[in-house]
Coordinates of C-alpha atoms in Angstrom, one line a residue:
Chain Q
X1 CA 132.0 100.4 51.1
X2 CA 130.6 100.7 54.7
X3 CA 129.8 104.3 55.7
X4 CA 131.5 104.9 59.2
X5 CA 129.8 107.3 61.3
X6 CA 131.5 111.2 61.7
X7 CA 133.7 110.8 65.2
X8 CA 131.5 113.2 67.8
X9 CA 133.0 115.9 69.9
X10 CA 132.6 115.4 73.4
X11 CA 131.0 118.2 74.3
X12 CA 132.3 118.9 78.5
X13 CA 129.7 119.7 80.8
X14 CA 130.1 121.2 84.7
X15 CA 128.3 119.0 87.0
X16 CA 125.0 120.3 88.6
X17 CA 126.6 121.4 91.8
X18 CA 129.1 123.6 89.8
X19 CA 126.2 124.5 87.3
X20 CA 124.5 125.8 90.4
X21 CA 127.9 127.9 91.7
X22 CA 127.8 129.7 88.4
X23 CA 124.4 130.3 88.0
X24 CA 124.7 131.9 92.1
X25 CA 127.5 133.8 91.4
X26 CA 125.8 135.4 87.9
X27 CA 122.7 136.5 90.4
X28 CA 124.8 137.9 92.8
X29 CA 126.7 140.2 89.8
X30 CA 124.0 141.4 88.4
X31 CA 122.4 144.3 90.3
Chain S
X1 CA 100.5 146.0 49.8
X2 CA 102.4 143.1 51.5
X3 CA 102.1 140.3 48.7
X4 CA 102.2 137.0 50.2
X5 CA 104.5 134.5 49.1
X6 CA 103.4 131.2 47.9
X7 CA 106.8 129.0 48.8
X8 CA 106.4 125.0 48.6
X9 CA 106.9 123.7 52.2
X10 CA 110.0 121.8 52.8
X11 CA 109.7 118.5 54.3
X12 CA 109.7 118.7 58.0
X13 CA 113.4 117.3 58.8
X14 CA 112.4 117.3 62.8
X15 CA 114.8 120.2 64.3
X16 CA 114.1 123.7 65.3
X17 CA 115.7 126.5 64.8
X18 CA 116.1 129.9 67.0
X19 CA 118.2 133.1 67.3
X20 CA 120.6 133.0 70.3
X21 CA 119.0 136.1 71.4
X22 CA 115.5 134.4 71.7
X23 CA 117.0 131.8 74.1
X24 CA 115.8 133.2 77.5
X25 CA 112.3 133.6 75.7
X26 CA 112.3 130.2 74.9
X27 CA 113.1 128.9 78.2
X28 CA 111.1 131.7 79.8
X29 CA 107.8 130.2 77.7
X30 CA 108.8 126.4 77.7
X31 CA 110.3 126.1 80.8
X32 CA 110.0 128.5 83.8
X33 CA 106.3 130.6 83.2
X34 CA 105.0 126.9 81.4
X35 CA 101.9 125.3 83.4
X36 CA 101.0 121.4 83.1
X37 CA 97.6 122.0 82.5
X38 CA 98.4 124.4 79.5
X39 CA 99.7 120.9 77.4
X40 CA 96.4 118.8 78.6
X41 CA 95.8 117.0 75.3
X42 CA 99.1 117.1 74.1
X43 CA 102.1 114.3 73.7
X44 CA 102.7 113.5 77.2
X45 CA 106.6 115.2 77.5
X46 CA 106.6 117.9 75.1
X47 CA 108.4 119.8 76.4
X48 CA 111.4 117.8 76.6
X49 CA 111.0 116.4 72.7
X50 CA 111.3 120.7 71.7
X51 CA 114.2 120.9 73.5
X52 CA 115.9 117.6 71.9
X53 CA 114.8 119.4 68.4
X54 CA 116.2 123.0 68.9
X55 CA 119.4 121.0 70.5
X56 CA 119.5 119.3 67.1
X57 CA 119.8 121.8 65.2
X58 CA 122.5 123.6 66.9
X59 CA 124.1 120.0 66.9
X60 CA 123.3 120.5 62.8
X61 CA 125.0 124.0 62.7
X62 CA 127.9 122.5 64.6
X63 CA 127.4 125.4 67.1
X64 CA 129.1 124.6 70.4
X65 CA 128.5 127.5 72.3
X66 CA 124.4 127.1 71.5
X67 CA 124.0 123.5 72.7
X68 CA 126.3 124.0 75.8
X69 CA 124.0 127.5 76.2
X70 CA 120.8 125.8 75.6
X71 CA 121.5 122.9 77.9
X72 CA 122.8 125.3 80.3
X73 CA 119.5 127.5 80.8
X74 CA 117.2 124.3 80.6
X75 CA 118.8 122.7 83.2
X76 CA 118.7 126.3 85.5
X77 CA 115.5 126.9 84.5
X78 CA 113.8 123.4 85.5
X79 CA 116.2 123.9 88.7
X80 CA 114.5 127.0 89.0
X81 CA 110.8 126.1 88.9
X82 CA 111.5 123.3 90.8
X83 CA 112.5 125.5 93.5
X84 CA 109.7 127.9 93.4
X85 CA 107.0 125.1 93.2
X86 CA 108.8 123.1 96.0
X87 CA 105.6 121.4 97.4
X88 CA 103.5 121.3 94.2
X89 CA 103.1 117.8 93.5
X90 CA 102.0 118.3 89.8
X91 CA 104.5 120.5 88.7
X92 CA 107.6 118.5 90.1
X93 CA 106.1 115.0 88.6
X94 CA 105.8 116.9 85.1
X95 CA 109.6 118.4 85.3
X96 CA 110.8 114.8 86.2
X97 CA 109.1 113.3 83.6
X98 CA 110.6 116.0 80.9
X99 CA 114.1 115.5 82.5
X100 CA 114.1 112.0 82.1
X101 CA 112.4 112.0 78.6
X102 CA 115.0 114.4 77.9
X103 CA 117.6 112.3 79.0
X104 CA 116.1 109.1 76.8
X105 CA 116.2 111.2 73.9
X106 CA 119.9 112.4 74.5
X107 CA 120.3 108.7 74.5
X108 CA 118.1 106.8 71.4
X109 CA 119.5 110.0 69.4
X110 CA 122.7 110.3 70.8
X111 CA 124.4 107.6 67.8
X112 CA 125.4 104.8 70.1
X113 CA 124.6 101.7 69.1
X114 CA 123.5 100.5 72.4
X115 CA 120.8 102.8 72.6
X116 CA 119.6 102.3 69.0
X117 CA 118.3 99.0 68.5
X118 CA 114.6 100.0 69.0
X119 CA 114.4 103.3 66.6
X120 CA 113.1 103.1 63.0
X121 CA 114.9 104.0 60.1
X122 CA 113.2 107.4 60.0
X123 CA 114.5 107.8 64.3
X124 CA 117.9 107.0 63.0
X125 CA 118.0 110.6 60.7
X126 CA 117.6 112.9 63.9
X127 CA 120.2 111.7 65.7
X128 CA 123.3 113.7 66.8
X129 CA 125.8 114.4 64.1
X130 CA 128.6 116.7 65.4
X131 CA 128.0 116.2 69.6
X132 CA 128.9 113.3 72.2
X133 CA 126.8 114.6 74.9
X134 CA 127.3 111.9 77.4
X135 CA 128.7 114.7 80.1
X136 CA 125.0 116.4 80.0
X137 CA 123.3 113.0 80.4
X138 CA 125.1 112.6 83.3
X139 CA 124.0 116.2 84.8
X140 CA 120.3 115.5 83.7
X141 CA 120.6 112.1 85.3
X142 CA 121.7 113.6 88.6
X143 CA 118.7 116.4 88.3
X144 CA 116.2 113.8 87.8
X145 CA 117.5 112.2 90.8
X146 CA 117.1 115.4 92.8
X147 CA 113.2 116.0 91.5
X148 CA 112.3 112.5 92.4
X149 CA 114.2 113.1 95.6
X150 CA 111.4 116.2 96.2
X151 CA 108.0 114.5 94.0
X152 CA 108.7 112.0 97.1
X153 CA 109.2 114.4 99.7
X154 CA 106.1 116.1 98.9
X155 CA 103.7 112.8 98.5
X156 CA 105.0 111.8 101.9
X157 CA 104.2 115.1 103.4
X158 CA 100.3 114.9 102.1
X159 CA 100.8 111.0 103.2
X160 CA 102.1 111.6 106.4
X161 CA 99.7 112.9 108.4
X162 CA 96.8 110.2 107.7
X163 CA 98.7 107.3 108.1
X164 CA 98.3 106.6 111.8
X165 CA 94.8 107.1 112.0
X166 CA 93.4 105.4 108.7
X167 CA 96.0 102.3 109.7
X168 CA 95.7 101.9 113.1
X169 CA 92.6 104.1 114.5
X170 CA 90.1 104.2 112.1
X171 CA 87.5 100.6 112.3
X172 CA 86.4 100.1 108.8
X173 CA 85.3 96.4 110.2
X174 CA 81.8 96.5 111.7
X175 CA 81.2 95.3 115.3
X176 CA 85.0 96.1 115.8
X177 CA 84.9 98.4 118.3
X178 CA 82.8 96.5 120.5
X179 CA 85.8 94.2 121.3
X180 CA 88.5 96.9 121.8
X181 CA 90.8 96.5 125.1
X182 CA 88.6 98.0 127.8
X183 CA 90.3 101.3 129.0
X184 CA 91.5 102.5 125.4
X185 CA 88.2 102.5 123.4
X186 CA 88.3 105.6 121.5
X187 CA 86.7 108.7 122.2
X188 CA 84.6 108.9 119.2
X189 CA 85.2 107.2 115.6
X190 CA 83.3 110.0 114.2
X191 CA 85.2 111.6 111.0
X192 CA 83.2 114.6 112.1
X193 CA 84.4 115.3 115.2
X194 CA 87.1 117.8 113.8
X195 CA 90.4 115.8 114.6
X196 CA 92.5 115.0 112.3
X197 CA 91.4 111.4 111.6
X198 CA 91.5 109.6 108.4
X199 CA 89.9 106.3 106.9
X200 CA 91.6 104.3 104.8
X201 CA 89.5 105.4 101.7
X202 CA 91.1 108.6 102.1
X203 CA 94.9 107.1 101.6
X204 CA 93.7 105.5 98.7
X205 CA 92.0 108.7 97.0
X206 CA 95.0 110.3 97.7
X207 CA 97.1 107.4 96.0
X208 CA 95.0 107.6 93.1
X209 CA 95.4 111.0 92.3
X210 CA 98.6 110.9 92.3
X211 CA 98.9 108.1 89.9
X212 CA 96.7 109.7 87.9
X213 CA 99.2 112.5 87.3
X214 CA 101.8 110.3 87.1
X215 CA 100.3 108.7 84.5
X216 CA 99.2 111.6 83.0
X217 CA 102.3 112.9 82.4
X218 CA 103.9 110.0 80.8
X219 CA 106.9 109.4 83.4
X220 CA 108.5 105.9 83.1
X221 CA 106.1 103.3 84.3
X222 CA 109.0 101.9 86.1
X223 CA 109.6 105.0 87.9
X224 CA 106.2 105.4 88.8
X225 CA 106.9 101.7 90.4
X226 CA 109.6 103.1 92.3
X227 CA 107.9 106.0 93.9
X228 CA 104.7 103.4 94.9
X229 CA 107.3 101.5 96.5
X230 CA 109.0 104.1 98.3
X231 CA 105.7 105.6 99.3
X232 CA 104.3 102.1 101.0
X233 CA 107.8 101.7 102.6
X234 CA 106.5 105.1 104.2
X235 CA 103.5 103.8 105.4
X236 CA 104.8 100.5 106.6
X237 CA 107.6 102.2 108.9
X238 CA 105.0 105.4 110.3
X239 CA 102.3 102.5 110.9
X240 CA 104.8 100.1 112.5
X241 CA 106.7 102.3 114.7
X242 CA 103.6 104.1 116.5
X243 CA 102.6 100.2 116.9
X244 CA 105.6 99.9 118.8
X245 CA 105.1 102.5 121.3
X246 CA 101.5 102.5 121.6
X247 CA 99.7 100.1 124.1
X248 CA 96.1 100.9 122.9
X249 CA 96.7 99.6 119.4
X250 CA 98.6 96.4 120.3
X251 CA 95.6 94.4 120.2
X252 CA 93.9 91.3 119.0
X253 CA 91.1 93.9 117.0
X254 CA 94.4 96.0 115.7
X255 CA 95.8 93.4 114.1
X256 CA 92.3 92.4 112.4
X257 CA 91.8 95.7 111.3
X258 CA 95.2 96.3 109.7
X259 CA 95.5 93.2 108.2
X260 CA 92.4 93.7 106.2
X261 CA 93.5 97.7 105.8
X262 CA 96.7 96.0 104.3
X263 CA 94.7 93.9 101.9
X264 CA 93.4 96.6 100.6
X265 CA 96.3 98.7 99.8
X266 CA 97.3 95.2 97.8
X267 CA 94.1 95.2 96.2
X268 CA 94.7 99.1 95.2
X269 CA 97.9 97.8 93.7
X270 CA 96.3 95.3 91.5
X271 CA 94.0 97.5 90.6
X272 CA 96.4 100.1 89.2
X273 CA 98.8 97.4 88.1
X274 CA 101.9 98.1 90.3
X275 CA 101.8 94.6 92.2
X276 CA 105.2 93.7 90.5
X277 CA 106.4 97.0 92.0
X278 CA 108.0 95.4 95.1
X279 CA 105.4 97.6 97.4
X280 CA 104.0 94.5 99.1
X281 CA 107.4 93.5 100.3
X282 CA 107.9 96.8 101.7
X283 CA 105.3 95.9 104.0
X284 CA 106.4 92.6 105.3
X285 CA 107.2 93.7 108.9
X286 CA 104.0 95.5 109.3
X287 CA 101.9 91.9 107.9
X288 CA 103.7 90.4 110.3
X289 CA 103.0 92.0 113.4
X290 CA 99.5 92.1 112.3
X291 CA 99.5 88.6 112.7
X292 CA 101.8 89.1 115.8
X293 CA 98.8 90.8 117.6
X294 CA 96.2 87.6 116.1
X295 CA 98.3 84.6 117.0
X296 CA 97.8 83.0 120.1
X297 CA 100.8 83.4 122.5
X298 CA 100.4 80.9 125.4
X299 CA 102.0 77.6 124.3
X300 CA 105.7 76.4 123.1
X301 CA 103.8 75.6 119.8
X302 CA 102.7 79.0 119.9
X303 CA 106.0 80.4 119.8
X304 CA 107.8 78.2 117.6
X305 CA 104.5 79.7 114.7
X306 CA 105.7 83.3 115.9
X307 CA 109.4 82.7 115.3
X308 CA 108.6 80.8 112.1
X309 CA 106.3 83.1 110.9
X310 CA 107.8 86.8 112.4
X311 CA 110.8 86.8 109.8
X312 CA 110.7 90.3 108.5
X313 CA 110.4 91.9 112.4
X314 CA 113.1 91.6 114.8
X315 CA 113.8 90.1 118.1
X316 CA 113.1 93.1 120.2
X317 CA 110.4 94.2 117.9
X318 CA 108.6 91.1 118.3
X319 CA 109.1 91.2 122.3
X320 CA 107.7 94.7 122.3
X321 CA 104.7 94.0 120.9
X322 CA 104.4 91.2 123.0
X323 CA 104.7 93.2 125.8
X324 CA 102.2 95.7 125.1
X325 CA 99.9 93.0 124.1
X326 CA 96.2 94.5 125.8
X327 CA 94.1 91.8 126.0
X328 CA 90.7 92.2 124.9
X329 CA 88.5 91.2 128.3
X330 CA 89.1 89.4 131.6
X331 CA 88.9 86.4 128.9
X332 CA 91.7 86.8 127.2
X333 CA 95.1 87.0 129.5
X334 CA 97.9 89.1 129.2
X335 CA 101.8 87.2 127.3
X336 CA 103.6 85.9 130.2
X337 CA 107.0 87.0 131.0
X338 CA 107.6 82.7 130.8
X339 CA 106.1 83.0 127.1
X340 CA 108.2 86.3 126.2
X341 CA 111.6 84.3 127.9
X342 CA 110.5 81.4 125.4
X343 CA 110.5 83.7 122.3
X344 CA 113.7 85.2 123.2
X345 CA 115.5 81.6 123.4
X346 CA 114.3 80.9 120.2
X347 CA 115.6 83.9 118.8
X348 CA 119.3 84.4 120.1
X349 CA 120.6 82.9 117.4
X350 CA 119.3 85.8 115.4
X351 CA 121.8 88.3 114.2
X352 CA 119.2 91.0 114.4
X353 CA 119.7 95.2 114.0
X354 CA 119.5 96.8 117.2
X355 CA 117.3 99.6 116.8
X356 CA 113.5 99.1 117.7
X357 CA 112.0 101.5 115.3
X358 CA 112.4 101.8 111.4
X359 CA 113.7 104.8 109.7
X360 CA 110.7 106.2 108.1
X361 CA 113.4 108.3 106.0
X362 CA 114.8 106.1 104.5
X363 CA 115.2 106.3 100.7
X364 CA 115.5 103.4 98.3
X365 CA 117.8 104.1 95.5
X366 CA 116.0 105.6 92.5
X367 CA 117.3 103.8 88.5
X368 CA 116.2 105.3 85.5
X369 CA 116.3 102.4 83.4
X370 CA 116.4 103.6 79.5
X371 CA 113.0 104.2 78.0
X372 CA 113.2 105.2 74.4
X373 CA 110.4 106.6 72.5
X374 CA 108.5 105.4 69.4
X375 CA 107.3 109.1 68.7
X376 CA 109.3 110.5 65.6
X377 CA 110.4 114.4 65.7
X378 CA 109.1 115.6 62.4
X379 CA 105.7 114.6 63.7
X380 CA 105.3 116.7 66.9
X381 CA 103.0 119.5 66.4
X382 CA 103.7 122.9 68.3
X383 CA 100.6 123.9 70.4
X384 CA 100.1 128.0 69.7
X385 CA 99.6 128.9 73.1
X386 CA 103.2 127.6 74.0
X387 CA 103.9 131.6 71.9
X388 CA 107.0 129.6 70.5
X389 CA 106.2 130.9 66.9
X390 CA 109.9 132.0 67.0
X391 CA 111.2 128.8 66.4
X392 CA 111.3 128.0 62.9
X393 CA 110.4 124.4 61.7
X394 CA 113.7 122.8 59.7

């Protein structure tokens, strides 16, 4: 019998300019 | 008395292994605090192929939270030393080559198919299980995009500066100056004389060293390709639009000079094997008014051989040059306004852009074009002075 691959999880991912709002915004909270 | 253990090694399955908490030491030591020269002698993209194994192994573990984590901080991080070595040519060309090696190994190991067909039966064992991680591809596509956006930035600001002399001033050809337009002969064509002037020789030193770490640092010979192109697109706008404003260099001894500075550059091409990168075509309008300045320019015959020939330059670029055409001696006469009116008939049919100058800006767009590796995971050693002894071999 033919082995079918696992079905993947699509993993979501923020876009860079929203990867770069986040990252801003921990900065600024931490003292 | 600590009694060491003999255990039997396991076979090396090509993943790595860390606790979460050791995260911002791994991207602290692989990423943000990591220098080039510290992986001289290594596989060229190390970096990136670490990352793909401790990604793999949370994929493995089905863990979620540590590949979006993990992804997360390697894409700050590189966004982060990107930003602190902003003009460091080396350091940006290394991070675009780990971000796009990165990106091939999201994709030869990601499961599809499509990206499969070149990996051994060995490759096809570390690939994904658990993940579809086609949203971080795209993200990683869009940084590398951004680093070759500044790796080109940066060449062109060391580029920049030498272009209109080593072009247009400098007289490689012997005997040259001695048939300059009378009135604009040079000051002095010494390279001592503490301007800025620079010979040809120097652009090409220049070039060279930065294929070199191009090479080096095993990006894409395609995209290398790319940023040779974009790079002679520079120098064929910066030369031809101070040609169009400058009198003293619209001469016949100009256009001999660059013609033969041009042939060089293509020679420097062969030599490094990036003629088939479409960087001669870039320079089409500036081979053209070389010739421009050499043609004659008196006769209908001669301007029917400029309008033939002058493809690549426009109407009003062409008429410029004509205009400030300085002829050599009382010999040689000036283009007649009859001979300009002549050229311009010819032309009107033309459906040419308007603006004179060229946009010495202007970017071509970048493709990555997939690049898998034939390297296999379990067989990429883990330099010691990388201090990644943390990450456990599984």
């Amino acid at each position: 019998s033919s082995q079918r691959p696992r079905p993947r999880v699509l993993l979501k991912a923020p876009t860079l300019a929203e990867m770069e709002e986040m990252n801003t915004s921990e900065e600024e909270e931490s003292p | 008395r600590q009694v060491t253990v003999q255990r039997k090694e396991k076979d090396f399955q090509g993943m790595l292994e860390y606790h979460k908490e050791d995260e911002a030491l791994l991207i602290r030591n692989l990423v943000t605090e990591l220098k080039p020269q510290m992986l001289s002698g290594t596989v060229p993209c190390l970096p990136a192929y670490i990352l793909y194994m401790c990604i793999r192994h949370a994929d493995y573990t089905n863990d979620d939270v540590k590949v979006h984590s993990l992804l997360t901080s390697t894409i700050n991080g590189i966004k982060k030393v990107l930003k602190k070595h902003n003009d460091d040519f080396e350091m940006t060309s290394f991070w675009l080559s780990n971000t796009c090696r990165l990106l091939h190994c999201l994709k030869q190991y990601s499961g599809d198919e499509g990206f499969m067909t070149q990996n051994t039966a060995k490759q096809n064992e570390h690939c994904l299980k658990n993940f579809d991680l086609t949203e971080y591809r795209q993200v990683l596509s869009d940084l590398s995009i951004q680093i070759y956006q500044q790796l080109i930035k940066i060449a062109e600001g060391v580029l920049q500066p030498m272009i209109v002399s080593a072009m247009l001033e400098n007289e490689s050809i012997q005997g040259l100056s001695g048939v300059k337009p009378t009135g604009y002969r040079k000051r002095s064509s010494s390279m001592a004389d503490g301007d800025n002037s620079y010979c040809l020789e120097a652009i090409i030193r220049q070039m060279n060293s930065f294929h070199t770490v191009l090479c080096d640092q095993g990006l894409d010979p395609e995209i290398i390709m790319q940023v040779f192109k974009q790079l002679f697109y520079m120098i064929n706008a910066v030369t031809l639009n101070n040609l169009l404003l400058r009198k003293d260099v619209c001469s016949w001894s100009t256009g001999m000079q660059l013609r033969y500075n041009i042939s060089q550059l293509e020679e420097w091409l062969r030599g490094r094997n990036l003629h088939q990168s479409g960087a001669v075509q870039t320079m089409e309008p500036l081979i053209q008014a070389a010739q421009l300045l050499q043609l004659k320019k008196k006769t209908q015959e001669d301007a029917e051989a400029i309008c033939s020939l002058c493809t690549s330059l426009s109407t009003q670029q062409i008429v410029k040059i004509l205009n400030l055409y300085t002829p050599l001696n009382e010999f040689e006469e000036r283009v007649t306004v009859a001979f300009i009116r002549t050229i311009q008939a010819q032309l009107q049919e033309r459906n040419d852009p308007q603006q004179l100058l060229l946009d010495s800006k202007h970017m071509f767009p970048v493709l990555f074009p997939f690049n898998p590796s034939s390297l296999t995971m379990d067989s990429i050693h883990i330099p010691a002075c990388l201090n990644l002894e943390f990450l456990n071999e599984v």
